[in-house]
Coordinates of C-alpha atoms in Angstrom, one line a residue:
X132 CA -39.1 18.5 13.3
X133 CA -37.9 17.8 9.8
X134 CA -34.9 20.1 10.7
X135 CA -34.5 17.6 13.8
X136 CA -34.9 15.0 12.4
X137 CA -32.6 15.5 8.8
X138 CA -29.2 17.1 11.7
X139 CA -30.3 13.4 14.2
X140 CA -29.6 12.0 10.9
X141 CA -26.4 12.8 9.5
X142 CA -24.7 13.1 13.0
X143 CA -25.3 9.5 13.1
X144 CA -24.5 8.7 9.9
X145 CA -20.5 11.1 10.8
X146 CA -20.8 8.5 13.5
X147 CA -20.6 5.7 12.4
X148 CA -17.9 6.7 9.7
X149 CA -15.9 7.9 12.7
X150 CA -16.4 4.5 14.5
X151 CA -15.7 2.7 11.8
X152 CA -12.6 5.2 10.5
X153 CA -11.4 4.1 14.0
X154 CA -11.6 0.9 13.9
X155 CA -10.1 0.1 10.9
X156 CA -7.1 2.4 11.4
X157 CA -6.8 0.2 14.9
X158 CA -6.5 -2.6 13.1
X159 CA -3.8 -1.5 10.8
X160 CA -2.2 -0.3 14.2
X161 CA -1.9 -3.9 15.3
X162 CA -1.3 -5.9 12.1
X163 CA 1.7 -3.9 12.1
X164 CA 2.6 -4.2 16.3
X165 CA 2.3 -7.2 15.8
X166 CA 6.2 -9.6 16.1
X167 CA 7.3 -10.3 12.6
X168 CA 7.0 -13.7 14.3
X169 CA 3.2 -14.2 14.9
X170 CA 2.7 -12.0 11.8
X171 CA 5.0 -14.2 9.0
X172 CA 3.0 -14.0 5.1
X173 CA 0.8 -16.7 5.9
X174 CA -0.5 -15.9 8.9
X175 CA -1.5 -11.9 7.0
X176 CA -3.3 -13.7 4.5
X177 CA -5.4 -16.2 7.6
X178 CA -5.5 -13.6 9.3
X179 CA -7.3 -11.4 6.9
X180 CA -9.7 -14.7 5.6
X181 CA -11.3 -14.7 9.3
X182 CA -11.4 -11.3 9.2
X183 CA -13.7 -11.2 6.4
X184 CA -15.6 -14.1 7.5
X185 CA -16.9 -13.4 10.4
X186 CA -17.9 -9.6 9.6
X187 CA -17.8 -8.8 5.4
X188 CA -18.2 -12.9 4.3
X189 CA -21.1 -10.9 2.0
X190 CA -19.5 -8.5 0.5
X191 CA -15.8 -9.4 0.1
X192 CA -14.0 -12.0 -1.6
X193 CA -11.0 -13.3 -0.2
X194 CA -8.3 -14.5 -3.1
X195 CA -5.1 -16.6 -2.5
X196 CA -2.7 -16.3 -4.5
X197 CA 0.5 -19.4 -4.1
X198 CA 4.8 -18.9 -4.6
X199 CA 2.9 -21.3 -8.2
X200 CA 0.6 -19.2 -9.1
X201 CA 3.6 -16.6 -9.1
X202 CA 6.2 -18.8 -11.4
X203 CA 3.4 -19.1 -13.1
X204 CA 3.2 -14.9 -13.7
X205 CA 6.9 -14.9 -14.6
X206 CA 6.4 -12.3 -11.3
X207 CA 10.3 -12.7 -10.9
X208 CA 10.7 -8.4 -9.4
X209 CA 8.5 -10.4 -6.3
X210 CA 9.3 -13.4 -6.0
X211 CA 13.9 -12.7 -5.8
X212 CA 13.0 -10.3 -2.9
X213 CA 10.8 -14.0 -1.4
X214 CA 14.0 -16.2 -2.2
X215 CA 16.8 -15.8 0.8
X216 CA 13.5 -16.6 3.2
X217 CA 11.9 -19.9 4.6
X218 CA 8.8 -18.1 4.3
X219 CA 6.2 -18.8 1.5
X220 CA 4.8 -15.8 -0.6
X221 CA 1.5 -15.1 -1.4
X222 CA -0.8 -12.2 -3.2
X223 CA -3.7 -11.8 -1.4
X224 CA -6.4 -10.1 -2.9
X225 CA -9.4 -8.7 -1.8
X226 CA -12.7 -7.9 -3.7
X227 CA -15.0 -5.5 -2.9
X228 CA -17.9 -4.5 -5.8
X229 CA -21.3 -3.0 -5.1
X230 CA -21.4 -1.1 -8.1
X231 CA -20.8 -1.7 -12.0
X232 CA -18.4 0.9 -12.7
X233 CA -14.7 -0.3 -13.8
X234 CA -12.9 -1.2 -10.2
X235 CA -10.3 0.8 -8.6
X236 CA -7.0 -1.0 -7.5
X237 CA -5.5 -1.0 -4.2
X238 CA -2.0 -1.9 -3.9
X239 CA -0.2 -1.8 -0.6
X240 CA 3.5 -2.9 0.4
X241 CA 3.3 -6.2 2.4
X242 CA 6.9 -7.4 3.6
X243 CA 6.3 -9.1 6.8
X244 CA 10.0 -8.3 8.6
X245 CA 12.6 -6.7 6.2
X246 CA 16.2 -7.4 6.7
X247 CA 17.8 -5.7 4.0
X248 CA 18.9 -8.8 2.3
X249 CA 22.1 -9.1 1.5
X250 CA 22.5 -5.2 1.8
X251 CA 21.2 -6.1 5.4
X252 CA 20.1 -2.9 7.6
X253 CA 21.9 -1.8 11.3
X254 CA 21.0 -3.6 13.6
X255 CA 20.2 -1.5 16.1
X256 CA 16.0 -1.1 15.2
X257 CA 15.8 -3.4 13.3
X258 CA 13.0 -4.5 15.3
X259 CA 11.0 -2.2 13.7
X260 CA 10.8 -4.0 10.6
X261 CA 8.2 -5.6 11.4
X262 CA 5.6 -2.9 11.0
X263 CA 7.5 -3.4 6.9
X264 CA 4.1 -4.1 5.7
X265 CA 2.4 -0.8 6.7
X266 CA 1.0 0.1 3.3
X267 CA -0.5 -3.8 3.4
X268 CA -2.5 -3.7 6.4
X269 CA -3.7 0.5 5.7
X270 CA -4.8 -0.9 2.3
X271 CA -5.8 -4.1 3.6
X272 CA -8.6 -2.0 7.0
X273 CA -9.6 0.9 4.2
X274 CA -10.8 -2.0 2.2
X275 CA -12.8 -3.1 5.1
X276 CA -13.4 0.2 5.7
X277 CA -15.9 0.8 2.7
X278 CA -17.1 -1.8 2.8
X279 CA -19.0 -1.9 6.1
X280 CA -19.6 1.9 4.2
X281 CA -21.5 -0.2 1.8
X282 CA -19.3 2.2 -1.1
X283 CA -20.9 2.1 -4.1
X284 CA -17.7 1.7 -5.4
X285 CA -15.2 -1.2 -7.1
X286 CA -12.7 -2.1 -5.2
X287 CA -9.8 -5.1 -5.9
X288 CA -7.1 -4.6 -3.9
X289 CA -3.5 -6.5 -3.9
X290 CA -1.0 -7.5 -1.5
X291 CA 1.4 -8.6 -2.5
X292 CA 3.2 -10.7 1.3
X293 CA 7.0 -12.0 1.3
X294 CA 9.8 -11.6 3.9
X295 CA 13.3 -10.4 2.9
X296 CA 15.8 -12.3 4.5
X297 CA 19.2 -13.0 4.1
X298 CA 20.6 -16.6 3.1
X299 CA 22.2 -18.6 0.4
X300 CA 20.0 -18.9 -1.7
X301 CA 19.0 -15.0 -1.1
X302 CA 19.3 -12.4 -4.5
X303 CA 22.5 -10.7 -4.2
X304 CA 23.3 -7.0 -4.7
X305 CA 23.8 -7.0 -9.2
X306 CA 21.5 -9.9 -9.6
X307 CA 19.5 -9.3 -13.0
X308 CA 15.7 -10.4 -12.7
X309 CA 12.6 -9.0 -14.9
X310 CA 9.6 -8.6 -13.9
X311 CA 5.8 -10.1 -14.6
X312 CA 5.7 -6.4 -17.8
X313 CA 9.7 -7.8 -19.1
X314 CA 11.4 -5.4 -17.8
X315 CA 14.5 -6.5 -16.2
X316 CA 16.3 -5.1 -13.4
X317 CA 19.6 -4.5 -12.2
X318 CA 19.1 -5.7 -8.1
X319 CA 21.7 -2.8 -7.1
X320 CA 20.8 -3.1 -2.9
X321 CA 18.8 -5.9 -1.9
X322 CA 17.5 -3.6 0.4
X323 CA 15.2 -2.1 -1.8
X324 CA 13.1 -4.3 -1.9
X325 CA 8.9 -2.9 -1.5
X326 CA 9.3 -1.5 -5.2
X327 CA 10.3 -4.2 -6.6
X328 CA 7.3 -6.5 -4.7
X329 CA 5.3 -3.4 -5.5
X330 CA 6.1 -3.7 -9.2
X331 CA 4.8 -6.6 -10.6
X332 CA 1.3 -6.0 -7.8
X333 CA 1.9 -2.7 -10.9
X334 CA 2.2 -4.9 -13.7
X335 CA -1.0 -7.1 -12.3
X336 CA -3.3 -4.7 -11.2
X337 CA -3.1 -3.2 -14.9
X338 CA -5.2 -6.4 -16.0
X339 CA -8.1 -5.6 -14.4
X340 CA -8.5 -2.3 -16.7
X341 CA -9.4 -0.2 -13.4
X342 CA -10.4 3.3 -13.3
X343 CA -7.5 4.3 -10.5
X344 CA -4.9 3.3 -8.9
X345 CA -3.4 3.9 -5.4
X346 CA -0.5 1.7 -4.3
X347 CA 1.4 2.9 -1.1
X348 CA 4.3 1.4 1.1
X349 CA 6.9 2.8 3.8
X350 CA 9.5 2.7 1.1
X351 CA 12.2 4.6 1.7
X352 CA 13.8 6.9 4.6
X353 CA 14.3 9.1 2.1
X354 CA 10.5 10.6 3.0
X355 CA 11.6 9.9 7.2
X356 CA 13.8 12.7 6.4
X357 CA 11.9 14.9 3.9
X358 CA 8.3 15.0 6.0
X359 CA 8.8 13.9 9.3
X360 CA 5.9 11.9 10.4
X361 CA 4.0 14.7 9.8
X362 CA 1.7 14.3 5.9
X363 CA 2.4 11.6 3.3
X364 CA 4.8 12.2 0.8
X365 CA 1.7 11.6 -1.5
X366 CA 2.8 10.5 -5.8
X367 CA 0.1 12.1 -8.7
X368 CA -0.2 11.9 -12.1
X369 CA -4.0 12.2 -12.4
X370 CA -5.3 15.1 -10.7
X371 CA -8.8 14.0 -9.9
X372 CA -7.3 11.1 -7.8
X373 CA -4.9 13.6 -6.1
X374 CA -7.8 16.0 -5.4
X375 CA -9.9 12.9 -3.2
X376 CA -6.3 11.8 -1.8
X377 CA -5.9 15.3 -0.2
X378 CA -9.7 16.6 0.1
X379 CA -9.4 13.2 2.1
X380 CA -6.5 13.8 4.2
X381 CA -8.4 17.1 5.6
X382 CA -11.2 15.2 6.3
X383 CA -10.0 12.7 8.0
X384 CA -6.9 15.7 9.6
X385 CA -4.6 13.1 8.1
X386 CA -2.8 15.1 5.8
X387 CA -0.9 14.3 3.0
X388 CA 1.7 16.5 1.0
X389 CA 2.0 16.4 -3.5
X390 CA 5.6 15.3 -4.2
X391 CA 7.2 16.0 -7.4
X392 CA 7.7 13.0 -10.5
X393 CA 9.6 15.0 -13.4
X394 CA 11.1 13.1 -15.3
X395 CA 15.0 13.5 -14.6
X396 CA 14.5 11.7 -11.5
X397 CA 14.2 8.9 -14.1
X398 CA 16.9 9.0 -16.0
X399 CA 19.0 8.4 -12.1
X400 CA 17.9 4.7 -12.5
X401 CA 19.4 4.1 -15.9
X402 CA 22.0 0.4 -15.4
X403 CA 24.1 -0.8 -18.1
X404 CA 23.6 -4.8 -17.7
X405 CA 19.3 -3.5 -17.4
X406 CA 16.2 -2.1 -18.4
X407 CA 16.8 -0.6 -15.0
X408 CA 18.1 0.0 -11.6
X409 CA 15.7 -0.1 -8.5
X410 CA 18.5 2.2 -6.7
X411 CA 19.2 5.7 -7.6
X412 CA 23.3 6.3 -9.6
X413 CA 22.7 9.6 -7.0
X414 CA 22.3 10.3 -2.8
X415 CA 19.4 12.6 -2.9
X416 CA 16.0 12.8 -3.9
X417 CA 15.2 9.1 -2.8
X418 CA 11.9 8.9 -2.6
X419 CA 11.5 10.1 -5.8
X420 CA 13.6 8.1 -7.5
X421 CA 11.7 5.3 -6.0
X422 CA 8.3 7.4 -6.8
X423 CA 10.3 7.3 -11.3
X424 CA 11.3 3.3 -10.6
X425 CA 7.3 1.9 -10.0
X426 CA 5.4 4.6 -12.6
X427 CA 7.4 1.5 -15.0
X428 CA 5.3 -1.3 -14.2
X429 CA 2.4 1.4 -14.8
X430 CA -0.3 2.2 -17.6
X431 CA -3.4 3.2 -15.7
X432 CA -3.2 7.2 -16.7
X433 CA -4.6 7.4 -13.1
X434 CA -2.2 6.2 -10.7
X435 CA -0.9 7.7 -7.0
X436 CA 2.0 6.7 -5.1
X437 CA 2.0 7.0 -1.0
X438 CA 5.1 6.9 0.5
X439 CA 3.7 5.8 4.5
X440 CA 8.0 5.6 5.2
X441 CA 7.7 9.2 7.7
X442 CA 4.1 8.2 9.5
X443 CA 4.4 4.1 10.2
X444 CA 4.5 5.5 14.1
X445 CA 3.5 7.9 15.7
X446 CA 6.7 10.3 16.1
X447 CA 4.2 13.0 15.2
X448 CA 1.8 15.6 18.0
X449 CA -1.6 13.7 17.5
X450 CA -2.0 13.3 20.6
X451 CA -4.6 11.2 19.8
X452 CA -2.5 8.5 18.4
X453 CA -0.7 6.2 21.9
X454 CA 2.8 5.7 21.1
X455 CA 4.0 2.7 18.5
X456 CA 3.0 1.9 14.8
X457 CA -0.1 4.4 14.0
X458 CA -2.2 2.5 10.6
X459 CA -2.0 5.3 8.7
X460 CA -2.8 7.3 6.7
X461 CA -6.2 4.6 6.4
X462 CA -8.7 6.9 7.7
X463 CA -7.6 9.5 5.1
X464 CA -7.1 6.6 1.8
X465 CA -11.4 5.6 3.4
X466 CA -12.1 9.3 2.5
X467 CA -10.6 9.2 -0.6
X468 CA -12.9 6.8 -2.1
X469 CA -15.9 8.2 -0.3
X470 CA -15.4 11.1 -2.2
X471 CA -14.6 8.8 -5.6
X472 CA -17.6 7.0 -5.2
X473 CA -19.4 10.3 -5.7
X474 CA -17.6 11.8 -8.4
X475 CA -17.4 8.5 -10.9

């Protein structure tokens, strides 16, 4: 009888976890699939405020930072992306604390529509850039999942939100901007904008003295070329963090694959007019050089960057995912957070 009761309890717990993971991934999918005029930075903020107030008001605190605050923090890299749009930028914070340990920071790219700016994209397929906030959708949904499962962790989720639009006010190729940490950046390609908003968000994440930092973004087409849609390209400076992410992907069936962070790739980002260039001087290894760019803005010793461009939509051979935006790797992140909560 005791064995039967124990089995029933385990089965129920696994069922609850499975349903929670699925609900959270579907939330990420819906956010990503929303037309850009229905999911502006402000509307993304309002959607999360509504979701938290309805279901998680006793567990999650929502903090909304406006343009004035972003300017006060001297987040010039973030602002350089948003300045071409009439839609104001926001930095959305979700705080979930169910332990006394140091926080884990999740950071998600929230470009709610990406035209490429002055370095404008081809018109064909540009409508899919409504999902360029996939990183934001996934980290927000994973945070709700952690709260729903009452994971014993301290979680701070940071989401820089803006549009990347061409206009008379937009950043021009060759402009030099200054990030929150004081580094100057030569912006030679305004379509390499995700790393610019993440740079300031990652710098801000370090102010919380986190134990781990995990960022994710639909960052580079190079990652889609390298790995396709079968797994998420992952960069990490910490073996234990990578182990949790890899195992989380194994448990969920939504796999991650580790990529290199060799010093030589960072050498390709040298600039003649600033501390660093936002694009590589060479044509190859684009996802790796983007990760090396981000590494310049991270002090935390345990950091991981997930380039989710290749898994943005459902092109892989997963029969349970219908056509459209995928919401990946939300379930893997929830499983990884569970593992980190056990091993903290």
